PDB file of C-alpha atoms in Angstrom:
ATOM      1  CA  MET A   1     -47.016   8.238   8.950  1.00  0.00           C
ATOM      2  CA  LYS A   2     -50.369   9.108   8.097  1.00  0.00           C
ATOM      3  CA  LYS A   3     -51.473  10.397   4.697  1.00  0.00           C
ATOM      4  CA  GLY A   4     -50.220  14.419   4.155  1.00  0.00           C
ATOM      5  CA  ASP A   5     -47.055  13.509   6.718  1.00  0.00           C
ATOM      6  CA  GLU A   6     -44.458  13.959   3.411  1.00  0.00           C
ATOM      7  CA  ALA A   7     -44.658  17.218   2.974  1.00  0.00           C
ATOM      8  CA  THR A   8     -44.004  17.993   6.671  1.00  0.00           C
ATOM      9  CA  TRP A   9     -40.777  15.630   6.170  1.00  0.00           C
ATOM     10  CA  SER A  10     -40.032  17.519   3.148  1.00  0.00           C
ATOM     11  CA  GLU A  11     -39.820  20.325   5.289  1.00  0.00           C
ATOM     12  CA  LEU A  12     -37.595  19.738   8.112  1.00  0.00           C
ATOM     13  CA  PRO A  13     -34.993  22.886   8.672  1.00  0.00           C
ATOM     14  CA  GLU A  14     -31.699  21.472   6.916  1.00  0.00           C
ATOM     15  CA  GLU A  15     -29.902  21.568  10.146  1.00  0.00           C
ATOM     16  CA  PHE A  16     -31.776  18.787  11.439  1.00  0.00           C
ATOM     17  CA  LEU A  17     -31.012  16.859   8.372  1.00  0.00           C
ATOM     18  CA  GLU A  18     -27.482  17.248   8.998  1.00  0.00           C
ATOM     19  CA  ILE A  19     -27.837  16.308  11.830  1.00  0.00           C
ATOM     20  CA  ILE A  20     -29.219  13.104  11.444  1.00  0.00           C
ATOM     21  CA  ALA A  21     -27.276  12.310   8.618  1.00  0.00           C
ATOM     22  CA  ARG A  22     -23.725  12.980  10.001  1.00  0.00           C
ATOM     23  CA  ARG A  23     -25.622   9.389  12.455  1.00  0.00           C
ATOM     24  CA  LEU A  24     -25.348   7.450   9.147  1.00  0.00           C
ATOM     25  CA  THR A  25     -22.566   5.312   8.565  1.00  0.00           C
ATOM     26  CA  CYS A  26     -23.423   2.808   6.386  1.00  0.00           C
ATOM     27  CA  LEU A  27     -24.035   4.067   2.803  1.00  0.00           C
ATOM     28  CA  PHE A  28     -26.832   1.495   2.082  1.00  0.00           C
ATOM     29  CA  ASP A  29     -29.010   3.976   4.775  1.00  0.00           C
ATOM     30  CA  TYR A  30     -27.852   7.733   3.314  1.00  0.00           C
ATOM     31  CA  VAL A  31     -28.767   6.395  -0.496  1.00  0.00           C
ATOM     32  CA  GLN A  32     -32.263   5.212   1.788  1.00  0.00           C
ATOM     33  CA  PHE A  33     -31.829   8.721   3.195  1.00  0.00           C
ATOM     34  CA  GLY A  34     -31.686  10.482  -0.128  1.00  0.00           C
ATOM     35  CA  ALA A  35     -34.113   8.945  -2.339  1.00  0.00           C
ATOM     36  CA  VAL A  36     -37.353  10.385   0.883  1.00  0.00           C
ATOM     37  CA  CYS A  37     -37.789  13.810  -1.069  1.00  0.00           C
ATOM     38  CA  GLN A  38     -35.727  16.132  -3.231  1.00  0.00           C
ATOM     39  CA  SER A  39     -34.784  18.321   0.347  1.00  0.00           C
ATOM     40  CA  TRP A  40     -33.131  15.208   1.308  1.00  0.00           C
ATOM     41  CA  HIS A  41     -31.385  14.541  -0.992  1.00  0.00           C
ATOM     42  CA  SER A  42     -29.471  17.539  -1.608  1.00  0.00           C
ATOM     43  CA  THR A  43     -29.065  17.357   2.096  1.00  0.00           C
ATOM     44  CA  MET A  44     -26.997  13.650   1.112  1.00  0.00           C
ATOM     45  CA  VAL A  45     -25.341  15.622  -1.718  1.00  0.00           C
ATOM     46  CA  ASN A  46     -23.780  18.590   0.177  1.00  0.00           C
ATOM     47  CA  MET A  47     -22.966  16.569   2.607  1.00  0.00           C
ATOM     48  CA  HIS A  48     -21.394  13.645   1.584  1.00  0.00           C
ATOM     49  CA  GLN A  49     -18.074  15.200   0.171  1.00  0.00           C
ATOM     50  CA  HIS A  50     -17.822  15.309   4.340  1.00  0.00           C
ATOM     51  CA  LEU A  51     -18.205  12.285   5.096  1.00  0.00           C
ATOM     52  CA  THR A  52     -15.308   9.615   4.212  1.00  0.00           C
ATOM     53  CA  PHE A  53     -16.139   6.798   6.657  1.00  0.00           C
ATOM     54  CA  TRP A  54     -18.612   3.988   6.264  1.00  0.00           C
ATOM     55  CA  ASP A  55     -18.821   0.507   7.441  1.00  0.00           C
ATOM     56  CA  PRO A  56     -16.897  -2.143   5.782  1.00  0.00           C
ATOM     57  CA  TRP A  57     -18.857  -4.697   2.992  1.00  0.00           C
ATOM     58  CA  LEU A  58     -17.940  -7.368   1.608  1.00  0.00           C
ATOM     59  CA  MET A  59     -18.443  -8.156  -1.829  1.00  0.00           C
ATOM     60  CA  LEU A  60     -19.251 -11.733  -2.827  1.00  0.00           C
ATOM     61  CA  PRO A  61     -18.268 -13.331  -6.108  1.00  0.00           C
ATOM     62  CA  GLU A  62     -19.375 -12.961  -9.047  1.00  0.00           C
ATOM     63  CA  LYS A  63     -22.498 -14.836  -9.907  1.00  0.00           C
ATOM     64  CA  GLU A  64     -22.421 -17.958 -12.687  1.00  0.00           C
ATOM     65  CA  ASP A  65     -25.672 -16.497 -13.993  1.00  0.00           C
ATOM     66  CA  LYS A  66     -23.633 -13.370 -16.059  1.00  0.00           C
ATOM     67  CA  SER A  67     -26.677 -11.309 -15.073  1.00  0.00           C
ATOM     68  CA  MET A  68     -23.754  -8.517 -13.863  1.00  0.00           C
ATOM     69  CA  ILE A  69     -25.147  -7.885 -10.830  1.00  0.00           C
ATOM     70  CA  ARG A  70     -22.305  -7.639  -7.689  1.00  0.00           C
ATOM     71  CA  SER A  71     -23.723  -8.538  -4.533  1.00  0.00           C
ATOM     72  CA  PHE A  72     -22.116  -6.617  -1.161  1.00  0.00           C
ATOM     73  CA  TYR A  73     -22.918  -8.343   1.896  1.00  0.00           C
ATOM     74  CA  ILE A  74     -22.842  -5.392   4.793  1.00  0.00           C
ATOM     75  CA  LEU A  75     -21.793  -6.666   8.232  1.00  0.00           C
ATOM     76  CA  SER A  76     -23.849  -4.121  10.436  1.00  0.00           C
ATOM     77  CA  LYS A  77     -27.144  -4.975   8.603  1.00  0.00           C
ATOM     78  CA  ARG A  78     -26.285  -8.846   8.120  1.00  0.00           C
ATOM     79  CA  ASN A  79     -28.471  -7.805   4.458  1.00  0.00           C
ATOM     80  CA  ILE A  80     -27.139  -7.910   1.044  1.00  0.00           C
ATOM     81  CA  PHE A  81     -27.046  -4.915  -1.285  1.00  0.00           C
ATOM     82  CA  GLU A  82     -26.746  -5.622  -4.510  1.00  0.00           C
ATOM     83  CA  LEU A  83     -25.436  -3.300  -7.486  1.00  0.00           C
ATOM     84  CA  LYS A  84     -25.235  -3.885 -11.497  1.00  0.00           C
ATOM     85  CA  LEU A  85     -21.572  -3.919 -12.497  1.00  0.00           C
ATOM     86  CA  PRO A  86     -20.987  -4.393 -15.835  1.00  0.00           C
ATOM     87  CA  GLU A  87     -17.749  -3.026 -15.700  1.00  0.00           C
ATOM     88  CA  ALA A  88     -16.445  -5.644 -13.029  1.00  0.00           C
ATOM     89  CA  HIS A  89     -17.541  -9.013 -15.424  1.00  0.00           C
ATOM     90  CA  ALA A  90     -15.292 -11.399 -15.956  1.00  0.00           C
ATOM     91  CA  LYS A  91     -12.479  -9.455 -13.968  1.00  0.00           C
ATOM     92  CA  ARG A  92     -10.553 -10.761 -11.026  1.00  0.00           C
ATOM     93  CA  CYS A  93     -10.636  -8.090  -8.779  1.00  0.00           C
ATOM     94  CA  ILE A  94      -6.926  -8.122  -6.661  1.00  0.00           C
ATOM     95  CA  GLY A  95      -7.883  -5.515  -3.733  1.00  0.00           C
ATOM     96  CA  SER A  96     -10.296  -2.431  -3.192  1.00  0.00           C
ATOM     97  CA  SER A  97      -8.419   0.848  -1.979  1.00  0.00           C
ATOM     98  CA  LYS A  98      -9.910   3.970  -0.493  1.00  0.00           C
ATOM     99  CA  GLY A  99     -13.660   2.898  -1.981  1.00  0.00           C
ATOM    100  CA  TRP A 100     -12.058   1.495  -5.214  1.00  0.00           C
ATOM    101  CA  LEU A 101     -11.552  -1.462  -7.097  1.00  0.00           C
ATOM    102  CA  VAL A 102      -8.825  -3.247  -8.246  1.00  0.00           C
ATOM    103  CA  MET A 103      -8.939  -5.280 -11.571  1.00  0.00           C
ATOM    104  CA  VAL A 104      -7.166  -7.065 -13.679  1.00  0.00           C
ATOM    105  CA  ASP A 105      -9.301  -8.843 -16.837  1.00  0.00           C
ATOM    106  CA  VAL A 106      -7.968 -11.654 -19.360  1.00  0.00           C
ATOM    107  CA  SER A 107      -6.312  -9.143 -21.369  1.00  0.00           C
ATOM    108  CA  LEU A 108      -4.393  -8.189 -18.673  1.00  0.00           C
ATOM    109  CA  SER A 109      -5.247  -4.617 -18.662  1.00  0.00           C
ATOM    110  CA  ILE A 110      -5.319  -3.231 -15.239  1.00  0.00           C
ATOM    111  CA  GLN A 111      -8.060  -0.498 -14.117  1.00  0.00           C
ATOM    112  CA  LEU A 112      -9.671   1.237 -10.723  1.00  0.00           C
ATOM    113  CA  LEU A 113     -13.680   1.196 -10.807  1.00  0.00           C
ATOM    114  CA  ASN A 114     -15.484   3.005  -8.236  1.00  0.00           C
ATOM    115  CA  PRO A 115     -18.838   1.336  -7.949  1.00  0.00           C
ATOM    116  CA  TYR A 116     -20.237   4.436  -6.325  1.00  0.00           C
ATOM    117  CA  THR A 117     -20.016   6.373  -9.121  1.00  0.00           C
ATOM    118  CA  ARG A 118     -18.866   4.028 -11.348  1.00  0.00           C
ATOM    119  CA  VAL A 119     -16.006   5.915 -12.700  1.00  0.00           C
ATOM    120  CA  GLN A 120     -13.045   3.896 -14.299  1.00  0.00           C
ATOM    121  CA  VAL A 121      -9.115   4.943 -14.396  1.00  0.00           C
ATOM    122  CA  GLN A 122      -6.811   2.712 -15.954  1.00  0.00           C
ATOM    123  CA  LEU A 123      -3.420   1.850 -14.883  1.00  0.00           C
ATOM    124  CA  PRO A 124      -0.289   0.175 -16.330  1.00  0.00           C
ATOM    125  CA  HIS A 125      -1.235  -2.841 -18.005  1.00  0.00           C
ATOM    126  CA  GLN A 126      -0.042  -5.848 -16.530  1.00  0.00           C
ATOM    127  CA  MET A 127       3.133  -6.618 -18.987  1.00  0.00           C
ATOM    128  CA  THR A 128       4.420  -3.848 -17.971  1.00  0.00           C
ATOM    129  CA  PHE A 129       5.911  -5.091 -14.622  1.00  0.00           C
ATOM    130  CA  GLN A 130       9.380  -6.043 -14.930  1.00  0.00           C
ATOM    131  CA  ASP A 131       9.669  -9.850 -14.684  1.00  0.00           C
ATOM    132  CA  GLN A 132       6.352 -10.183 -16.626  1.00  0.00           C
ATOM    133  CA  ASN A 133       7.674 -11.547 -19.834  1.00  0.00           C
ATOM    134  CA  ASN A 134       9.904 -14.199 -17.810  1.00  0.00           C
ATOM    135  CA  PHE A 135       6.248 -14.958 -15.923  1.00  0.00           C
ATOM    136  CA  ALA A 136       4.735 -15.602 -18.853  1.00  0.00           C
ATOM    137  CA  GLN A 137       6.165 -18.343 -20.791  1.00  0.00           C
ATOM    138  CA  GLY A 138       4.334 -21.042 -20.438  1.00  0.00           C
ATOM    139  CA  TYR A 139       1.268 -19.494 -18.809  1.00  0.00           C
ATOM    140  CA  THR A 140      -2.502 -18.626 -20.131  1.00  0.00           C
ATOM    141  CA  SER A 141      -3.586 -15.411 -20.435  1.00  0.00           C
ATOM    142  CA  GLU A 142      -6.233 -16.212 -17.657  1.00  0.00           C
ATOM    143  CA  GLU A 143      -3.208 -17.882 -15.203  1.00  0.00           C
ATOM    144  CA  LEU A 144      -1.131 -14.883 -15.558  1.00  0.00           C
ATOM    145  CA  ARG A 145      -4.429 -13.003 -14.670  1.00  0.00           C
ATOM    146  CA  ASP A 146      -5.204 -14.844 -11.532  1.00  0.00           C
ATOM    147  CA  PHE A 147      -1.813 -15.685 -10.263  1.00  0.00           C
ATOM    148  CA  PHE A 148       0.624 -13.201 -11.157  1.00  0.00           C
ATOM    149  CA  ILE A 149      -0.684  -9.521  -8.792  1.00  0.00           C
ATOM    150  CA  LEU A 150      -1.272 -10.551  -5.412  1.00  0.00           C
ATOM    151  CA  LYS A 151      -2.869  -7.003  -4.352  1.00  0.00           C
ATOM    152  CA  VAL A 152      -2.616  -3.318  -4.962  1.00  0.00           C
ATOM    153  CA  VAL A 153      -3.402  -0.390  -2.495  1.00  0.00           C
ATOM    154  CA  LEU A 154      -3.553   3.376  -3.461  1.00  0.00           C
ATOM    155  CA  SER A 155      -2.231   5.719  -1.365  1.00  0.00           C
ATOM    156  CA  SER A 156      -5.209   8.051  -2.405  1.00  0.00           C
ATOM    157  CA  SER A 157      -8.146   8.424  -4.238  1.00  0.00           C
ATOM    158  CA  PRO A 158      -7.683   8.586  -7.887  1.00  0.00           C
ATOM    159  CA  SER A 159      -9.287  11.705  -7.876  1.00  0.00           C
ATOM    160  CA  ASN A 160      -6.127  13.328  -6.055  1.00  0.00           C
ATOM    161  CA  PRO A 161      -4.177  13.812  -9.270  1.00  0.00           C
ATOM    162  CA  ASP A 162      -0.495  12.378  -6.331  1.00  0.00           C
ATOM    163  CA  TYR A 163      -1.982   9.405  -5.683  1.00  0.00           C
ATOM    164  CA  ILE A 164       0.284   6.649  -5.812  1.00  0.00           C
ATOM    165  CA  SER A 165      -0.437   2.672  -6.781  1.00  0.00           C
ATOM    166  CA  ILE A 166       2.476  -0.084  -5.040  1.00  0.00           C
ATOM    167  CA  ALA A 167       1.255  -3.554  -5.727  1.00  0.00           C
ATOM    168  CA  ILE A 168       3.214  -7.011  -4.764  1.00  0.00           C
ATOM    169  CA  TYR A 169       4.023  -9.189  -8.084  1.00  0.00           C
ATOM    170  CA  SER A 170       5.505 -12.329  -9.485  1.00  0.00           C
ATOM    171  CA  ASP A 171       6.058 -15.842  -7.347  1.00  0.00           C
ATOM    172  CA  TRP A 172       9.033 -13.961  -5.377  1.00  0.00           C
ATOM    173  CA  GLY A 173       6.267 -11.811  -3.829  1.00  0.00           C
ATOM    174  CA  LYS A 174       8.202  -8.308  -5.074  1.00  0.00           C
ATOM    175  CA  LEU A 175       7.122  -4.813  -4.609  1.00  0.00           C
ATOM    176  CA  ALA A 176       6.337  -1.459  -7.409  1.00  0.00           C
ATOM    177  CA  ILE A 177       5.074   1.225  -7.793  1.00  0.00           C
ATOM    178  CA  ALA A 178       3.141   3.528 -10.505  1.00  0.00           C
ATOM    179  CA  ARG A 179       2.567   7.354  -9.841  1.00  0.00           C
ATOM    180  CA  SER A 180      -0.400   8.945 -11.345  1.00  0.00           C
ATOM    181  CA  GLY A 181       0.288   8.948 -15.483  1.00  0.00           C
ATOM    182  CA  ASP A 182       3.172   6.323 -15.150  1.00  0.00           C
ATOM    183  CA  GLU A 183       2.336   4.097 -18.261  1.00  0.00           C
ATOM    184  CA  VAL A 184       4.711   1.465 -16.351  1.00  0.00           C
ATOM    185  CA  TRP A 185       5.103   0.257 -13.762  1.00  0.00           C
ATOM    186  CA  THR A 186       8.592   0.574 -11.657  1.00  0.00           C
ATOM    187  CA  THR A 187       9.882  -2.272  -9.096  1.00  0.00           C
ATOM    188  CA  ILE A 188      10.922  -0.802  -5.637  1.00  0.00           C
ATOM    189  CA  PRO A 189      14.318  -2.259  -4.839  1.00  0.00           C
ATOM    190  CA  SER A 190      14.408  -4.070  -1.578  1.00  0.00           C
ATOM    191  CA  GLU A 191      16.772  -7.318  -0.014  1.00  0.00           C
ATOM    192  CA  TRP A 192      13.257  -8.632   1.467  1.00  0.00           C
ATOM    193  CA  PHE A 193      10.699 -10.493  -0.601  1.00  0.00           C
ATOM    194  CA  ALA A 194       8.434 -12.653  -0.579  1.00  0.00           C
ATOM    195  CA  PHE A 195       5.647  -9.765   0.687  1.00  0.00           C
ATOM    196  CA  THR A 196       2.363 -10.979   1.541  1.00  0.00           C
ATOM    197  CA  ASP A 197       0.318  -7.558   2.347  1.00  0.00           C
ATOM    198  CA  VAL A 198       0.697  -3.871   2.111  1.00  0.00           C
ATOM    199  CA  ILE A 199      -0.991  -1.271   3.234  1.00  0.00           C
ATOM    200  CA  TYR A 200      -1.220   2.645   3.257  1.00  0.00           C
ATOM    201  CA  TYR A 201      -1.299   3.315   6.889  1.00  0.00           C
ATOM    202  CA  LYS A 202      -0.352   7.327   8.318  1.00  0.00           C
ATOM    203  CA  GLU A 203       0.699   8.727   4.708  1.00  0.00           C
ATOM    204  CA  GLN A 204       3.177   5.975   4.656  1.00  0.00           C
ATOM    205  CA  PHE A 205       2.925   2.036   2.791  1.00  0.00           C
ATOM    206  CA  TYR A 206       3.899  -0.774   4.715  1.00  0.00           C
ATOM    207  CA  ALA A 207       4.836  -4.441   4.074  1.00  0.00           C
ATOM    208  CA  ILE A 208       4.983  -7.624   5.582  1.00  0.00           C
ATOM    209  CA  ASN A 209       6.522 -10.962   3.994  1.00  0.00           C
ATOM    210  CA  TRP A 210       6.495 -14.382   4.668  1.00  0.00           C
ATOM    211  CA  ASN A 211       8.455 -14.519   7.550  1.00  0.00           C
ATOM    212  CA  GLY A 212       6.900 -11.922   8.783  1.00  0.00           C
ATOM    213  CA  GLU A 213       9.047  -8.824   8.219  1.00  0.00           C
ATOM    214  CA  VAL A 214       7.810  -5.249   8.284  1.00  0.00           C
ATOM    215  CA  VAL A 215       9.319  -2.718   6.272  1.00  0.00           C
ATOM    216  CA  SER A 216       8.150   0.994   4.956  1.00  0.00           C
ATOM    217  CA  CYS A 217       8.549   1.951   1.807  1.00  0.00           C
ATOM    218  CA  ASP A 218      10.045   4.929   0.347  1.00  0.00           C
ATOM    219  CA  VAL A 219       7.850   6.278  -2.925  1.00  0.00           C
ATOM    220  CA  GLY A 220      10.019   8.877  -3.824  1.00  0.00           C
ATOM    221  CA  ALA A 221      12.951  10.290  -6.540  1.00  0.00           C
ATOM    222  CA  HIS A 222      14.781   6.375  -5.361  1.00  0.00           C
ATOM    223  CA  PRO A 223      12.249   4.183  -4.134  1.00  0.00           C
ATOM    224  CA  LYS A 224      13.671   1.424  -1.491  1.00  0.00           C
ATOM    225  CA  THR A 225      12.316  -0.296   1.340  1.00  0.00           C
ATOM    226  CA  THR A 226      13.938  -0.038   4.914  1.00  0.00           C
ATOM    227  CA  LEU A 227      13.000  -3.424   7.664  1.00  0.00           C
ATOM    228  CA  ILE A 228      11.013  -1.877  10.889  1.00  0.00           C
ATOM    229  CA  THR A 229      10.600  -4.652  12.456  1.00  0.00           C
ATOM    230  CA  THR A 230      11.278  -9.093  13.010  1.00  0.00           C
ATOM    231  CA  PRO A 231       8.767 -11.406  14.429  1.00  0.00           C
ATOM    232  CA  ALA A 232       9.150 -12.376  17.347  1.00  0.00           C
ATOM    233  CA  ARG A 233       9.778 -16.195  16.803  1.00  0.00           C
ATOM    234  CA  GLU A 234       9.744 -17.717  13.846  1.00  0.00           C
ATOM    235  CA  SER A 235       7.107 -18.047  12.251  1.00  0.00           C
ATOM    236  CA  TYR A 236       6.092 -19.283   8.142  1.00  0.00           C
ATOM    237  CA  GLY A 237       2.924 -18.808   5.969  1.00  0.00           C
ATOM    238  CA  GLN A 238       0.429 -15.748   5.286  1.00  0.00           C
ATOM    239  CA  LYS A 239       0.854 -12.495   6.785  1.00  0.00           C
ATOM    240  CA  TYR A 240      -1.586  -9.544   7.068  1.00  0.00           C
ATOM    241  CA  LEU A 241      -1.426  -5.974   7.976  1.00  0.00           C
ATOM    242  CA  VAL A 242      -4.234  -4.757   9.618  1.00  0.00           C
ATOM    243  CA  GLU A 243      -5.655  -1.096   9.895  1.00  0.00           C
ATOM    244  CA  CYS A 244      -7.842  -0.936  13.336  1.00  0.00           C
ATOM    245  CA  SER A 245     -11.530   1.095  13.043  1.00  0.00           C
ATOM    246  CA  ALA A 246     -14.622   1.317  15.276  1.00  0.00           C
ATOM    247  CA  THR A 247     -16.621   1.957  12.281  1.00  0.00           C
ATOM    248  CA  GLY A 248     -19.285  -0.873  11.549  1.00  0.00           C
ATOM    249  CA  VAL A 249     -17.294  -3.814  13.402  1.00  0.00           C
ATOM    250  CA  LYS A 250     -16.591  -5.867  16.966  1.00  0.00           C
ATOM    251  CA  ARG A 251     -14.316  -4.716  18.573  1.00  0.00           C
ATOM    252  CA  ASP A 252     -11.195  -5.900  19.646  1.00  0.00           C
ATOM    253  CA  CYS A 253     -12.235  -8.966  16.559  1.00  0.00           C
ATOM    254  CA  ILE A 254     -10.501  -9.509  13.196  1.00  0.00           C
ATOM    255  CA  TYR A 255     -13.201  -9.781  10.457  1.00  0.00           C
ATOM    256  CA  PHE A 256     -11.458 -12.534   8.139  1.00  0.00           C
ATOM    257  CA  THR A 257     -12.255 -13.567   4.795  1.00  0.00           C
ATOM    258  CA  ASP A 258     -11.310 -16.323   2.637  1.00  0.00           C
ATOM    259  CA  ASP A 259      -8.894 -15.574  -0.170  1.00  0.00           C
ATOM    260  CA  TYR A 260      -6.753 -18.817  -0.779  1.00  0.00           C
ATOM    261  CA  LEU A 261      -7.125 -19.250  -4.566  1.00  0.00           C
ATOM    262  CA  LYS A 262      -5.783 -22.436  -5.206  1.00  0.00           C
ATOM    263  CA  ALA A 263      -8.637 -24.115  -3.147  1.00  0.00           C
ATOM    264  CA  HIS A 264     -11.292 -22.186  -5.297  1.00  0.00           C
ATOM    265  CA  GLN A 265      -9.607 -23.600  -8.176  1.00  0.00           C
ATOM    266  CA  GLY A 266     -10.016 -26.986  -6.824  1.00  0.00           C
ATOM    267  CA  HIS A 267     -12.666 -29.842  -8.275  1.00  0.00           C
ATOM    268  CA  HIS A 268     -15.190 -30.384  -6.239  1.00  0.00           C
ATOM    269  CA  ASN A 269     -13.846 -28.474  -2.704  1.00  0.00           C
ATOM    270  CA  GLU A 270     -16.196 -28.710  -0.627  1.00  0.00           C
ATOM    271  CA  TRP A 271     -14.728 -26.342   1.584  1.00  0.00           C
ATOM    272  CA  ALA A 272     -13.621 -23.166  -0.805  1.00  0.00           C
ATOM    273  CA  GLY A 273     -15.409 -20.246   0.297  1.00  0.00           C
ATOM    274  CA  SER A 274     -15.859 -21.557   3.820  1.00  0.00           C
ATOM    275  CA  ASP A 275     -12.831 -19.538   5.722  1.00  0.00           C
ATOM    276  CA  MET A 276     -14.621 -16.556   6.602  1.00  0.00           C
ATOM    277  CA  GLY A 277     -15.223 -15.277   9.613  1.00  0.00           C
ATOM    278  CA  VAL A 278     -14.901 -13.047  12.869  1.00  0.00           C
ATOM    279  CA  PHE A 279     -12.115 -13.961  15.162  1.00  0.00           C
ATOM    280  CA  HIS A 280     -12.201 -12.331  19.148  1.00  0.00           C
ATOM    281  CA  LEU A 281      -8.513 -11.471  20.283  1.00  0.00           C
ATOM    282  CA  GLU A 282     -10.066 -12.035  23.872  1.00  0.00           C
ATOM    283  CA  ASP A 283     -10.869 -14.904  23.562  1.00  0.00           C
ATOM    284  CA  GLY A 284      -9.808 -16.939  20.485  1.00  0.00           C
ATOM    285  CA  ARG A 285     -13.251 -18.095  19.538  1.00  0.00           C
ATOM    286  CA  ILE A 286     -14.349 -17.446  15.993  1.00  0.00           C
ATOM    287  CA  GLU A 287     -17.687 -16.717  14.719  1.00  0.00           C
ATOM    288  CA  PRO A 288     -19.101 -16.331  11.376  1.00  0.00           C
ATOM    289  CA  HIS A 289     -20.438 -13.412  10.208  1.00  0.00           C
ATOM    290  CA  TYR A 290     -21.700 -14.633   6.222  1.00  0.00           C
ATOM    291  CA  SER A 291     -22.660 -17.897   5.788  1.00  0.00           C
ATOM    292  CA  GLY A 292     -23.963 -18.201   2.094  1.00  0.00           C
ATOM    293  CA  TYR A 293     -21.845 -19.397  -1.123  1.00  0.00           C
ATOM    294  CA  ALA A 294     -18.878 -17.732  -1.442  1.00  0.00           C
ATOM    295  CA  CYS A 295     -16.726 -20.105  -4.285  1.00  0.00           C
ATOM    296  CA  HIS A 296     -15.526 -19.071  -7.262  1.00  0.00           C
ATOM    297  CA  PRO A 297     -12.508 -20.329  -9.545  1.00  0.00           C
ATOM    298  CA  PHE A 298     -11.244 -16.213  -9.975  1.00  0.00           C
ATOM    299  CA  SER A 299     -13.536 -13.897  -8.390  1.00  0.00           C
ATOM    300  CA  LEU A 300     -13.206 -14.046  -4.121  1.00  0.00           C
ATOM    301  CA  PRO A 301     -14.783 -12.148  -2.153  1.00  0.00           C
ATOM    302  CA  ILE A 302     -13.092  -9.806  -0.831  1.00  0.00           C
ATOM    303  CA  TRP A 303     -13.423  -6.903   1.563  1.00  0.00           C
ATOM    304  CA  TYR A 304     -14.362  -2.986   0.245  1.00  0.00           C
ATOM    305  CA  THR A 305     -15.454  -0.165   1.999  1.00  0.00           C
ATOM    306  CA  PRO A 306     -17.474   2.215  -0.122  1.00  0.00           C
ATOM    307  CA  ASN A 307     -15.894   5.739  -0.615  1.00  0.00           C
ATOM    308  CA  LYS A 308     -17.692   8.317  -3.082  1.00  0.00           C
ATOM    309  CA  GLY A 309     -14.703   9.736  -4.006  1.00  0.00           C
TER     310      GLY A 309
END
């Protein structure tokens, strides 16, 4: 770019800027796009509400230097994007959903945080789960923060007044929900238990348990679960539900990260934080996606997909 060309770039027709912006799939590029000049920034602001699909990021563990900086590894760029997030300091992240982080602190308060807008939303306290009081006996507040809740998923952004949160909790792997405005978590009655993952897909919550049984979750006036499928063969262990995406990742691959908390809390465990990579469905090979240090006693690496709302 030659001296004086800035004025030319700033005078590009808005329809051209929209064509450029629509081809961006990484929020990092989008932010840089808006930083070029005032007219480009205005285009970014006007279009952002219509763009909902972004490349996934890997949110890395909290830094030990107490700098309040959280690092995100951008898969499509293979580089690190850093954000100062004091709101997430010393909190365990128990999931990310619809562009929001779900965090619990040592006081067992549960919050949603949008790293892009810095908006926070309070969820019902951890002590309001049905079995919390029985589970709490003999455990420290740090242990309750780290082990009682496995995961929380949202039906939509909290900007939607009708959003619902669903959680997997307790040693029994039970399910509970909290609607917008609720002050307590409501357990979903179910003859199945030991759930290991939950997902919101096509207007419906689904959960999978240790045995590989998949249930749909009715979160209406009378919550319940309904068995959808059973595994083709016996297989016990951690199971996951994955939604297909073509956005910012390789085709026919499963991207995974190290979520085995007890390994991270083990003394001198050289393998903690290293069970991460890309599994190729076609030939079964595994390749790394992030090779840096990703170990922390309670702040594990998690997947995060940016979203303004």
